[in-house]
JSON list of C-alpha atoms and ligand atoms in Angstrom, two decimals:
[
{"chain": "A", "resi": 2, "resn": "MET", "atom": "CA", "xyz": [14.54, -4.97, -20.08]},
{"chain": "A", "resi": 3, "resn": "PRO", "atom": "CA", "xyz": [15.18, -7.83, -17.57]},
{"chain": "A", "resi": 4, "resn": "ARG", "atom": "CA", "xyz": [13.20, -7.72, -14.34]},
{"chain": "A", "resi": 5, "resn": "VAL", "atom": "CA", "xyz": [15.13, -6.87, -11.18]},
{"chain": "A", "resi": 6, "resn": "ARG", "atom": "CA", "xyz": [15.76, -10.04, -9.16]},
{"chain": "A", "resi": 7, "resn": "VAL", "atom": "CA", "xyz": [14.77, -9.70, -5.51]},
{"chain": "A", "resi": 8, "resn": "HIS", "atom": "CA", "xyz": [13.97, -11.84, -2.49]},
{"chain": "A", "resi": 9, "resn": "GLN", "atom": "CA", "xyz": [10.38, -13.01, -2.54]},
{"chain": "A", "resi": 10, "resn": "HIS", "atom": "CA", "xyz": [9.88, -12.02, 1.09]},
{"chain": "A", "resi": 11, "resn": "VAL", "atom": "CA", "xyz": [11.82, -10.02, 3.61]},
{"chain": "A", "resi": 12, "resn": "ASN", "atom": "CA", "xyz": [11.36, -10.15, 7.36]},
{"chain": "A", "resi": 13, "resn": "PRO", "atom": "CA", "xyz": [10.04, -6.70, 8.35]},
{"chain": "A", "resi": 14, "resn": "LEU", "atom": "CA", "xyz": [11.18, -7.30, 11.94]},
{"chain": "A", "resi": 15, "resn": "ALA", "atom": "CA", "xyz": [14.84, -7.81, 10.98]},
{"chain": "A", "resi": 16, "resn": "PRO", "atom": "CA", "xyz": [17.24, -5.10, 12.26]},
{"chain": "A", "resi": 17, "resn": "TYR", "atom": "CA", "xyz": [17.98, -3.83, 8.72]},
{"chain": "A", "resi": 18, "resn": "TYR", "atom": "CA", "xyz": [14.34, -2.79, 8.31]},
{"chain": "A", "resi": 19, "resn": "ARG", "atom": "CA", "xyz": [14.04, -1.06, 11.69]},
{"chain": "A", "resi": 20, "resn": "PHE", "atom": "CA", "xyz": [14.96, 2.37, 10.38]},
{"chain": "A", "resi": 21, "resn": "THR", "atom": "CA", "xyz": [13.09, 5.59, 11.03]},
{"chain": "A", "resi": 22, "resn": "PRO", "atom": "CA", "xyz": [11.66, 6.95, 7.79]},
{"chain": "A", "resi": 23, "resn": "LYS", "atom": "CA", "xyz": [12.14, 10.59, 6.87]},
{"chain": "A", "resi": 24, "resn": "PRO", "atom": "CA", "xyz": [8.95, 12.65, 6.53]},
{"chain": "A", "resi": 25, "resn": "ILE", "atom": "CA", "xyz": [7.64, 12.75, 2.97]},
{"chain": "A", "resi": 26, "resn": "LEU", "atom": "CA", "xyz": [8.04, 16.25, 1.48]},
{"chain": "A", "resi": 27, "resn": "LEU", "atom": "CA", "xyz": [5.47, 16.41, -1.30]},
{"chain": "A", "resi": 28, "resn": "GLU", "atom": "CA", "xyz": [7.07, 19.41, -3.01]},
{"chain": "A", "resi": 29, "resn": "GLU", "atom": "CA", "xyz": [10.26, 17.38, -3.51]},
{"chain": "A", "resi": 30, "resn": "ILE", "atom": "CA", "xyz": [8.59, 14.40, -5.17]},
{"chain": "A", "resi": 31, "resn": "PHE", "atom": "CA", "xyz": [5.56, 15.71, -7.07]},
{"chain": "A", "resi": 32, "resn": "GLU", "atom": "CA", "xyz": [5.18, 18.49, -9.64]},
{"chain": "A", "resi": 33, "resn": "ARG", "atom": "CA", "xyz": [1.84, 19.53, -8.12]},
{"chain": "A", "resi": 34, "resn": "PRO", "atom": "CA", "xyz": [2.15, 18.81, -4.38]},
{"chain": "A", "resi": 35, "resn": "GLU", "atom": "CA", "xyz": [-1.26, 20.34, -3.65]},
{"chain": "A", "resi": 36, "resn": "LEU", "atom": "CA", "xyz": [-3.12, 17.45, -5.36]},
{"chain": "A", "resi": 37, "resn": "PRO", "atom": "CA", "xyz": [-4.90, 14.79, -3.27]},
{"chain": "A", "resi": 38, "resn": "LEU", "atom": "CA", "xyz": [-2.65, 11.91, -2.29]},
{"chain": "A", "resi": 39, "resn": "PHE", "atom": "CA", "xyz": [-3.26, 8.25, -3.15]},
{"chain": "A", "resi": 40, "resn": "LEU", "atom": "CA", "xyz": [-1.16, 5.82, -1.11]},
{"chain": "A", "resi": 41, "resn": "ASP", "atom": "CA", "xyz": [-0.52, 2.17, -2.09]},
{"chain": "A", "resi": 42, "resn": "ILE", "atom": "CA", "xyz": [1.12, 0.25, 0.77]},
{"chain": "A", "resi": 43, "resn": "GLY", "atom": "CA", "xyz": [3.16, -2.82, -0.15]},
{"chain": "A", "resi": 44, "resn": "CYS", "atom": "CA", "xyz": [3.17, -1.86, -3.83]},
{"chain": "A", "resi": 45, "resn": "ALA", "atom": "CA", "xyz": [5.81, -4.43, -4.93]},
{"chain": "A", "resi": 46, "resn": "ARG", "atom": "CA", "xyz": [6.87, -3.49, -8.51]},
{"chain": "A", "resi": 47, "resn": "GLY", "atom": "CA", "xyz": [4.39, -0.64, -8.44]},
{"chain": "A", "resi": 48, "resn": "ARG", "atom": "CA", "xyz": [2.63, -1.30, -11.72]},
{"chain": "A", "resi": 49, "resn": "PHE", "atom": "CA", "xyz": [-0.82, -0.63, -10.22]},
{"chain": "A", "resi": 50, "resn": "ILE", "atom": "CA", "xyz": [-0.08, 3.01, -9.33]},
{"chain": "A", "resi": 51, "resn": "LEU", "atom": "CA", "xyz": [2.02, 3.48, -12.47]},
{"chain": "A", "resi": 52, "resn": "LYS", "atom": "CA", "xyz": [-1.09, 2.78, -14.55]},
{"chain": "A", "resi": 53, "resn": "MET", "atom": "CA", "xyz": [-3.31, 4.75, -12.17]},
{"chain": "A", "resi": 54, "resn": "ALA", "atom": "CA", "xyz": [-0.95, 7.77, -12.42]},
{"chain": "A", "resi": 55, "resn": "GLU", "atom": "CA", "xyz": [-1.16, 7.57, -16.22]},
{"chain": "A", "resi": 56, "resn": "LEU", "atom": "CA", "xyz": [-4.95, 7.46, -16.13]},
{"chain": "A", "resi": 57, "resn": "ASP", "atom": "CA", "xyz": [-5.63, 10.00, -13.39]},
{"chain": "A", "resi": 58, "resn": "LYS", "atom": "CA", "xyz": [-3.75, 13.30, -13.34]},
{"chain": "A", "resi": 59, "resn": "THR", "atom": "CA", "xyz": [-5.93, 14.75, -10.57]},
{"chain": "A", "resi": 60, "resn": "GLN", "atom": "CA", "xyz": [-4.11, 12.83, -7.82]},
{"chain": "A", "resi": 61, "resn": "ASN", "atom": "CA", "xyz": [-0.54, 12.15, -6.74]},
{"chain": "A", "resi": 62, "resn": "PHE", "atom": "CA", "xyz": [0.33, 8.47, -6.32]},
{"chain": "A", "resi": 63, "resn": "LEU", "atom": "CA", "xyz": [2.77, 7.28, -3.69]},
{"chain": "A", "resi": 64, "resn": "GLY", "atom": "CA", "xyz": [3.85, 3.63, -3.41]},
{"chain": "A", "resi": 65, "resn": "LEU", "atom": "CA", "xyz": [5.49, 2.24, -0.28]},
{"chain": "A", "resi": 66, "resn": "GLU", "atom": "CA", "xyz": [7.54, -0.92, -0.47]},
{"chain": "A", "resi": 67, "resn": "ILE", "atom": "CA", "xyz": [9.96, -2.74, 1.84]},
{"chain": "A", "resi": 68, "resn": "ARG", "atom": "CA", "xyz": [11.95, -4.49, -0.91]},
{"chain": "A", "resi": 69, "resn": "GLU", "atom": "CA", "xyz": [14.47, -1.79, -1.74]},
{"chain": "A", "resi": 70, "resn": "PRO", "atom": "CA", "xyz": [15.54, -2.84, -5.27]},
{"chain": "A", "resi": 71, "resn": "LEU", "atom": "CA", "xyz": [11.92, -2.75, -6.43]},
{"chain": "A", "resi": 72, "resn": "VAL", "atom": "CA", "xyz": [11.60, 0.86, -5.34]},
{"chain": "A", "resi": 73, "resn": "ALA", "atom": "CA", "xyz": [14.60, 2.05, -7.35]},
{"chain": "A", "resi": 74, "resn": "GLU", "atom": "CA", "xyz": [13.37, 0.17, -10.42]},
{"chain": "A", "resi": 75, "resn": "ALA", "atom": "CA", "xyz": [9.80, 1.49, -10.07]},
{"chain": "A", "resi": 76, "resn": "ASN", "atom": "CA", "xyz": [11.03, 5.10, -9.74]},
{"chain": "A", "resi": 77, "resn": "ARG", "atom": "CA", "xyz": [13.18, 4.59, -12.84]},
{"chain": "A", "resi": 78, "resn": "LEU", "atom": "CA", "xyz": [10.17, 3.36, -14.83]},
{"chain": "A", "resi": 79, "resn": "GLY", "atom": "CA", "xyz": [8.02, 6.23, -13.52]},
{"chain": "A", "resi": 80, "resn": "SER", "atom": "CA", "xyz": [10.50, 8.89, -14.65]},
{"chain": "A", "resi": 81, "resn": "GLU", "atom": "CA", "xyz": [11.00, 7.16, -18.01]},
{"chain": "A", "resi": 82, "resn": "ALA", "atom": "CA", "xyz": [7.22, 7.49, -18.45]},
{"chain": "A", "resi": 83, "resn": "ASN", "atom": "CA", "xyz": [7.50, 11.20, -17.45]},
{"chain": "A", "resi": 84, "resn": "LEU", "atom": "CA", "xyz": [5.00, 10.73, -14.65]},
{"chain": "A", "resi": 85, "resn": "THR", "atom": "CA", "xyz": [5.35, 13.70, -12.32]},
{"chain": "A", "resi": 86, "resn": "ASN", "atom": "CA", "xyz": [2.41, 12.54, -10.16]},
{"chain": "A", "resi": 87, "resn": "LEU", "atom": "CA", "xyz": [4.08, 9.25, -9.17]},
{"chain": "A", "resi": 88, "resn": "HIS", "atom": "CA", "xyz": [6.72, 8.33, -6.59]},
{"chain": "A", "resi": 89, "resn": "TYR", "atom": "CA", "xyz": [7.87, 5.24, -4.71]},
{"chain": "A", "resi": 90, "resn": "GLU", "atom": "CA", "xyz": [9.48, 5.18, -1.30]},
{"chain": "A", "resi": 91, "resn": "PHE", "atom": "CA", "xyz": [11.53, 2.46, 0.39]},
{"chain": "A", "resi": 92, "resn": "CYS", "atom": "CA", "xyz": [9.69, 2.02, 3.67]},
{"chain": "A", "resi": 93, "resn": "ASN", "atom": "CA", "xyz": [8.78, -0.48, 6.37]},
{"chain": "A", "resi": 94, "resn": "ALA", "atom": "CA", "xyz": [5.12, 0.21, 7.11]},
{"chain": "A", "resi": 95, "resn": "MET", "atom": "CA", "xyz": [5.60, -1.59, 10.44]},
{"chain": "A", "resi": 96, "resn": "ASN", "atom": "CA", "xyz": [8.28, 0.71, 11.80]},
{"chain": "A", "resi": 97, "resn": "GLU", "atom": "CA", "xyz": [7.56, 4.28, 12.90]},
{"chain": "A", "resi": 98, "resn": "PHE", "atom": "CA", "xyz": [5.26, 4.54, 9.94]},
{"chain": "A", "resi": 99, "resn": "GLY", "atom": "CA", "xyz": [3.68, 7.80, 11.19]},
{"chain": "A", "resi": 100, "resn": "LYS", "atom": "CA", "xyz": [6.98, 9.69, 10.75]},
{"chain": "A", "resi": 101, "resn": "LEU", "atom": "CA", "xyz": [6.46, 9.55, 6.99]},
{"chain": "A", "resi": 102, "resn": "PHE", "atom": "CA", "xyz": [3.36, 11.73, 7.27]},
{"chain": "A", "resi": 103, "resn": "GLU", "atom": "CA", "xyz": [4.57, 14.27, 9.82]},
{"chain": "A", "resi": 104, "resn": "GLU", "atom": "CA", "xyz": [4.85, 17.03, 7.22]},
{"chain": "A", "resi": 105, "resn": "LEU", "atom": "CA", "xyz": [1.73, 16.07, 5.31]},
{"chain": "A", "resi": 106, "resn": "PRO", "atom": "CA", "xyz": [-0.87, 18.89, 5.08]},
{"chain": "A", "resi": 107, "resn": "PRO", "atom": "CA", "xyz": [-4.19, 17.89, 6.68]},
{"chain": "A", "resi": 108, "resn": "ASN", "atom": "CA", "xyz": [-6.91, 16.43, 4.48]},
{"chain": "A", "resi": 109, "resn": "LEU", "atom": "CA", "xyz": [-4.61, 15.59, 1.57]},
{"chain": "A", "resi": 110, "resn": "LEU", "atom": "CA", "xyz": [-4.48, 11.81, 2.04]},
{"chain": "A", "resi": 111, "resn": "GLN", "atom": "CA", "xyz": [-7.69, 10.77, 0.30]},
{"chain": "A", "resi": 112, "resn": "ASN", "atom": "CA", "xyz": [-7.10, 7.20, -0.86]},
{"chain": "A", "resi": 113, "resn": "VAL", "atom": "CA", "xyz": [-5.21, 4.28, 0.65]},
{"chain": "A", "resi": 114, "resn": "THR", "atom": "CA", "xyz": [-4.94, 0.82, -0.83]},
{"chain": "A", "resi": 115, "resn": "ILE", "atom": "CA", "xyz": [-3.60, -2.34, 0.81]},
{"chain": "A", "resi": 116, "resn": "GLN", "atom": "CA", "xyz": [-3.77, -5.16, -1.70]},
{"chain": "A", "resi": 117, "resn": "PHE", "atom": "CA", "xyz": [-2.82, -8.78, -1.14]},
{"chain": "A", "resi": 118, "resn": "PRO", "atom": "CA", "xyz": [-0.35, -8.20, 1.72]},
{"chain": "A", "resi": 119, "resn": "ASP", "atom": "CA", "xyz": [1.93, -11.10, 2.64]},
{"chain": "A", "resi": 120, "resn": "PRO", "atom": "CA", "xyz": [-0.11, -13.57, 4.74]},
{"chain": "A", "resi": 121, "resn": "TRP", "atom": "CA", "xyz": [2.77, -15.05, 6.79]},
{"chain": "A", "resi": 122, "resn": "PHE", "atom": "CA", "xyz": [0.86, -18.32, 7.28]},
{"chain": "A", "resi": 123, "resn": "LYS", "atom": "CA", "xyz": [2.81, -19.76, 10.20]},
{"chain": "A", "resi": 124, "resn": "LYS", "atom": "CA", "xyz": [1.64, -18.78, 13.66]},
{"chain": "A", "resi": 125, "resn": "LYS", "atom": "CA", "xyz": [5.20, -17.97, 14.73]},
{"chain": "A", "resi": 126, "resn": "HIS", "atom": "CA", "xyz": [5.38, -15.43, 11.86]},
{"chain": "A", "resi": 127, "resn": "ALA", "atom": "CA", "xyz": [2.06, -13.70, 12.60]},
{"chain": "A", "resi": 128, "resn": "LYS", "atom": "CA", "xyz": [3.86, -10.65, 14.03]},
{"chain": "A", "resi": 129, "resn": "ARG", "atom": "CA", "xyz": [5.28, -9.98, 10.54]},
{"chain": "A", "resi": 130, "resn": "ARG", "atom": "CA", "xyz": [1.84, -9.25, 9.07]},
{"chain": "A", "resi": 131, "resn": "MET", "atom": "CA", "xyz": [1.80, -5.69, 7.88]},
{"chain": "A", "resi": 132, "resn": "VAL", "atom": "CA", "xyz": [-1.72, -4.71, 8.94]},
{"chain": "A", "resi": 133, "resn": "ASN", "atom": "CA", "xyz": [-1.74, -4.34, 12.72]},
{"chain": "A", "resi": 134, "resn": "ALA", "atom": "CA", "xyz": [-3.53, -2.05, 15.17]},
{"chain": "A", "resi": 135, "resn": "GLU", "atom": "CA", "xyz": [-0.74, 0.52, 15.08]},
{"chain": "A", "resi": 136, "resn": "LEU", "atom": "CA", "xyz": [-0.79, 0.78, 11.28]},
{"chain": "A", "resi": 137, "resn": "VAL", "atom": "CA", "xyz": [-4.57, 1.21, 11.28]},
{"chain": "A", "resi": 138, "resn": "GLU", "atom": "CA", "xyz": [-4.39, 3.93, 13.94]},
{"chain": "A", "resi": 139, "resn": "THR", "atom": "CA", "xyz": [-1.64, 5.80, 12.09]},
{"chain": "A", "resi": 140, "resn": "LEU", "atom": "CA", "xyz": [-3.40, 5.61, 8.75]},
{"chain": "A", "resi": 141, "resn": "VAL", "atom": "CA", "xyz": [-6.72, 6.80, 10.13]},
{"chain": "A", "resi": 142, "resn": "SER", "atom": "CA", "xyz": [-5.10, 9.71, 11.96]},
{"chain": "A", "resi": 143, "resn": "HIS", "atom": "CA", "xyz": [-3.61, 11.00, 8.69]},
{"chain": "A", "resi": 144, "resn": "LEU", "atom": "CA", "xyz": [-6.52, 10.16, 6.41]},
{"chain": "A", "resi": 145, "resn": "ALA", "atom": "CA", "xyz": [-8.62, 13.09, 5.16]},
{"chain": "A", "resi": 146, "resn": "GLU", "atom": "CA", "xyz": [-12.25, 13.39, 6.27]},
{"chain": "A", "resi": 147, "resn": "GLY", "atom": "CA", "xyz": [-14.15, 11.41, 3.65]},
{"chain": "A", "resi": 148, "resn": "GLY", "atom": "CA", "xyz": [-10.95, 9.59, 2.71]},
{"chain": "A", "resi": 149, "resn": "ARG", "atom": "CA", "xyz": [-11.12, 5.90, 1.74]},
{"chain": "A", "resi": 150, "resn": "ILE", "atom": "CA", "xyz": [-9.13, 2.79, 2.60]},
{"chain": "A", "resi": 151, "resn": "PHE", "atom": "CA", "xyz": [-9.48, -0.14, 0.21]},
{"chain": "A", "resi": 152, "resn": "VAL", "atom": "CA", "xyz": [-8.27, -3.56, 1.39]},
{"chain": "A", "resi": 153, "resn": "GLN", "atom": "CA", "xyz": [-8.25, -6.83, -0.54]},
{"chain": "A", "resi": 154, "resn": "THR", "atom": "CA", "xyz": [-6.72, -10.28, -0.27]},
{"chain": "A", "resi": 155, "resn": "ASP", "atom": "CA", "xyz": [-7.33, -13.82, -1.49]},
{"chain": "A", "resi": 156, "resn": "ILE", "atom": "CA", "xyz": [-6.55, -15.31, 1.94]},
{"chain": "A", "resi": 157, "resn": "GLU", "atom": "CA", "xyz": [-9.71, -15.69, 4.01]},
{"chain": "A", "resi": 158, "resn": "PHE", "atom": "CA", "xyz": [-8.19, -15.73, 7.51]},
{"chain": "A", "resi": 159, "resn": "LEU", "atom": "CA", "xyz": [-6.12, -12.66, 6.68]},
{"chain": "A", "resi": 160, "resn": "ALA", "atom": "CA", "xyz": [-9.18, -10.84, 5.34]},
{"chain": "A", "resi": 161, "resn": "GLU", "atom": "CA", "xyz": [-11.00, -11.52, 8.62]},
{"chain": "A", "resi": 162, "resn": "GLU", "atom": "CA", "xyz": [-8.03, -10.40, 10.69]},
{"chain": "A", "resi": 163, "resn": "MET", "atom": "CA", "xyz": [-7.43, -7.20, 8.72]},
{"chain": "A", "resi": 164, "resn": "PHE", "atom": "CA", "xyz": [-11.08, -6.22, 8.34]},
{"chain": "A", "resi": 165, "resn": "GLU", "atom": "CA", "xyz": [-11.63, -6.63, 12.10]},
{"chain": "A", "resi": 166, "resn": "LEU", "atom": "CA", "xyz": [-8.71, -4.32, 12.83]},
{"chain": "A", "resi": 167, "resn": "PHE", "atom": "CA", "xyz": [-10.22, -1.61, 10.61]},
{"chain": "A", "resi": 168, "resn": "ARG", "atom": "CA", "xyz": [-13.76, -2.24, 11.91]},
{"chain": "A", "resi": 169, "resn": "ALA", "atom": "CA", "xyz": [-12.50, -1.63, 15.45]},
{"chain": "A", "resi": 170, "resn": "ASN", "atom": "CA", "xyz": [-11.65, 1.97, 14.57]},
{"chain": "A", "resi": 171, "resn": "LYS", "atom": "CA", "xyz": [-14.54, 4.25, 15.54]},
{"chain": "A", "resi": 172, "resn": "ASN", "atom": "CA", "xyz": [-13.66, 6.91, 12.96]},
{"chain": "A", "resi": 173, "resn": "LEU", "atom": "CA", "xyz": [-14.24, 4.54, 10.07]},
{"chain": "A", "resi": 174, "resn": "ARG", "atom": "CA", "xyz": [-17.38, 3.17, 8.56]},
{"chain": "A", "resi": 175, "resn": "GLU", "atom": "CA", "xyz": [-17.41, 0.18, 6.27]},
{"chain": "A", "resi": 176, "resn": "ILE", "atom": "CA", "xyz": [-18.87, 0.18, 2.80]},
{"chain": "A", "resi": 177, "resn": "SER", "atom": "CA", "xyz": [-19.28, -3.30, 1.47]},
{"chain": "A", "resi": 178, "resn": "ILE", "atom": "CA", "xyz": [-18.16, -3.70, -2.11]},
{"chain": "A", "resi": 179, "resn": "GLU", "atom": "CA", "xyz": [-18.03, -6.61, -4.49]},
{"chain": "A", "resi": 180, "resn": "ASP", "atom": "CA", "xyz": [-15.69, -5.37, -7.17]},
{"chain": "A", "resi": 181, "resn": "ASN", "atom": "CA", "xyz": [-12.42, -3.53, -7.22]},
{"chain": "A", "resi": 182, "resn": "PRO", "atom": "CA", "xyz": [-13.52, 0.13, -7.53]},
{"chain": "A", "resi": 183, "resn": "PHE", "atom": "CA", "xyz": [-10.36, 1.13, -9.44]},
{"chain": "A", "resi": 184, "resn": "PRO", "atom": "CA", "xyz": [-9.83, 0.79, -13.18]},
{"chain": "A", "resi": 185, "resn": "VAL", "atom": "CA", "xyz": [-6.54, -1.09, -12.71]},
{"chain": "A", "resi": 186, "resn": "LYS", "atom": "CA", "xyz": [-5.69, -4.45, -11.12]},
{"chain": "A", "resi": 187, "resn": "THR", "atom": "CA", "xyz": [-2.48, -5.27, -9.27]},
{"chain": "A", "resi": 188, "resn": "GLU", "atom": "CA", "xyz": [-0.23, -8.07, -10.49]},
{"chain": "A", "resi": 189, "resn": "ARG", "atom": "CA", "xyz": [-1.39, -10.25, -7.63]},
{"chain": "A", "resi": 190, "resn": "GLU", "atom": "CA", "xyz": [-5.05, -9.59, -8.35]},
{"chain": "A", "resi": 191, "resn": "LYS", "atom": "CA", "xyz": [-4.56, -10.62, -11.98]},
{"chain": "A", "resi": 192, "resn": "ALA", "atom": "CA", "xyz": [-2.79, -13.82, -10.91]},
{"chain": "A", "resi": 193, "resn": "VAL", "atom": "CA", "xyz": [-5.57, -14.69, -8.44]},
{"chain": "A", "resi": 194, "resn": "GLU", "atom": "CA", "xyz": [-8.24, -14.03, -11.05]},
{"chain": "A", "resi": 195, "resn": "GLU", "atom": "CA", "xyz": [-6.49, -16.26, -13.57]},
{"chain": "A", "resi": 196, "resn": "LYS", "atom": "CA", "xyz": [-6.71, -19.10, -11.04]},
{"chain": "A", "resi": 197, "resn": "ASP", "atom": "CA", "xyz": [-10.38, -18.27, -10.44]},
{"chain": "A", "resi": 198, "resn": "LEU", "atom": "CA", "xyz": [-9.83, -17.92, -6.70]},
{"chain": "A", "resi": 199, "resn": "PRO", "atom": "CA", "xyz": [-12.09, -15.78, -4.48]},
{"chain": "A", "resi": 200, "resn": "VAL", "atom": "CA", "xyz": [-11.02, -12.32, -3.45]},
{"chain": "A", "resi": 201, "resn": "TYR", "atom": "CA", "xyz": [-12.11, -10.79, -0.13]},
{"chain": "A", "resi": 202, "resn": "ARG", "atom": "CA", "xyz": [-12.36, -7.02, -0.32]},
{"chain": "A", "resi": 203, "resn": "THR", "atom": "CA", "xyz": [-13.87, -4.13, 1.54]},
{"chain": "A", "resi": 204, "resn": "MET", "atom": "CA", "xyz": [-13.73, -0.36, 1.80]},
{"chain": "A", "resi": 205, "resn": "PHE", "atom": "CA", "xyz": [-13.64, 1.98, 4.79]},
{"chain": "A", "resi": 206, "resn": "LEU", "atom": "CA", "xyz": [-14.58, 5.63, 4.80]},
{"chain": "A", "resi": 207, "resn": "LYS", "atom": "CA", "xyz": [-13.45, 8.17, 7.41]},
{"chain": "A", "resi": 208, "resn": "GLY", "atom": "CA", "xyz": [-16.23, 10.24, 8.94]},
{"chain": "B", "resi": 311, "resn": "SAM", "atom": "C1", "xyz": [2.08, -10.25, -1.93]},
{"chain": "B", "resi": 311, "resn": "SAM", "atom": "S1", "xyz": [2.82, -8.74, -2.37]},
{"chain": "B", "resi": 311, "resn": "SAM", "atom": "C2", "xyz": [1.47, -7.85, -3.13]},
{"chain": "B", "resi": 311, "resn": "SAM", "atom": "C3", "xyz": [1.95, -6.74, -4.01]},
{"chain": "B", "resi": 311, "resn": "SAM", "atom": "C4", "xyz": [0.88, -5.87, -4.66]},
{"chain": "B", "resi": 311, "resn": "SAM", "atom": "N1", "xyz": [0.16, -5.09, -3.66]},
{"chain": "B", "resi": 311, "resn": "SAM", "atom": "C5", "xyz": [-0.08, -6.70, -5.49]},
{"chain": "B", "resi": 311, "resn": "SAM", "atom": "O1", "xyz": [-1.26, -6.78, -5.09]},
{"chain": "B", "resi": 311, "resn": "SAM", "atom": "O2", "xyz": [0.35, -7.23, -6.52]},
{"chain": "B", "resi": 311, "resn": "SAM", "atom": "C6", "xyz": [2.99, -7.88, -0.81]},
{"chain": "B", "resi": 311, "resn": "SAM", "atom": "C7", "xyz": [4.00, -6.73, -0.89]},
{"chain": "B", "resi": 311, "resn": "SAM", "atom": "O3", "xyz": [4.06, -6.02, 0.35]},
{"chain": "B", "resi": 311, "resn": "SAM", "atom": "C8", "xyz": [5.43, -5.75, 0.65]},
{"chain": "B", "resi": 311, "resn": "SAM", "atom": "N2", "xyz": [5.57, -5.60, 2.11]},
{"chain": "B", "resi": 311, "resn": "SAM", "atom": "C9", "xyz": [5.51, -6.60, 3.03]},
{"chain": "B", "resi": 311, "resn": "SAM", "atom": "N3", "xyz": [5.69, -6.10, 4.27]},
{"chain": "B", "resi": 311, "resn": "SAM", "atom": "C10", "xyz": [5.86, -4.77, 4.12]},
{"chain": "B", "resi": 311, "resn": "SAM", "atom": "C11", "xyz": [6.09, -3.73, 5.05]},
{"chain": "B", "resi": 311, "resn": "SAM", "atom": "N4", "xyz": [6.20, -3.96, 6.36]},
{"chain": "B", "resi": 311, "resn": "SAM", "atom": "N5", "xyz": [6.22, -2.45, 4.58]},
{"chain": "B", "resi": 311, "resn": "SAM", "atom": "C12", "xyz": [6.12, -2.21, 3.24]},
{"chain": "B", "resi": 311, "resn": "SAM", "atom": "N6", "xyz": [5.91, -3.17, 2.32]},
{"chain": "B", "resi": 311, "resn": "SAM", "atom": "C13", "xyz": [5.77, -4.44, 2.74]},
{"chain": "B", "resi": 311, "resn": "SAM", "atom": "C14", "xyz": [6.14, -6.97, 0.10]},
{"chain": "B", "resi": 311, "resn": "SAM", "atom": "O4", "xyz": [7.53, -6.77, -0.07]},
{"chain": "B", "resi": 311, "resn": "SAM", "atom": "C15", "xyz": [5.38, -7.22, -1.20]},
{"chain": "B", "resi": 311, "resn": "SAM", "atom": "O5", "xyz": [5.93, -6.48, -2.27]}
]
């Protein structure tokens, strides 16, 4: 099966991506909506949570991605694999992100991963970086007590910027980690490892 061809990057501030997302209704997308929710933000082709959903039936896995064609393709692959604990949503995590979680029961969001987000190297593009104070605030307000946020990147300045934004939130405490705590690696993590480049990662716990 040929891979879907898509733009390598899209500008999240462009008018097309400034739409208000509809609240996620778990009963419409998962067979067992009562299970803890695992959220992967900027999931690209979604292979990380596809594998995670195969390995772990005790959680529901939701991938958010701004490149629309990837979402359709990932959902197609998920249903071909009969995974009823997996769903992908076309979403701009920088635009009214909180609306997505308006109908989410409290204490269900237990894991969040943000892995190798686009660095947007140029200073004039810094506003396009996905992790900003608003995203952190929204995520923490919906995260379950004891819930975890895992963040990793191979770009040092981005690691510092993102980690500081999470560290500034008083409801989180940082747990330093060396390795990826999950049994699966994203496509980007595999590519970085092949080049033997360093990865900067950390974990935050609510409460
Ligand atoms: C460098 S890729 C990393 C993909 C994957 N997490 C991995 O580690 O292989 C970053 C992904 O985040 C997506 N993305 C960028 N900005 C986004 C936004 N505002 N909302 C949702 N997804 C976004 C990109 O389209 C891209 O698929």
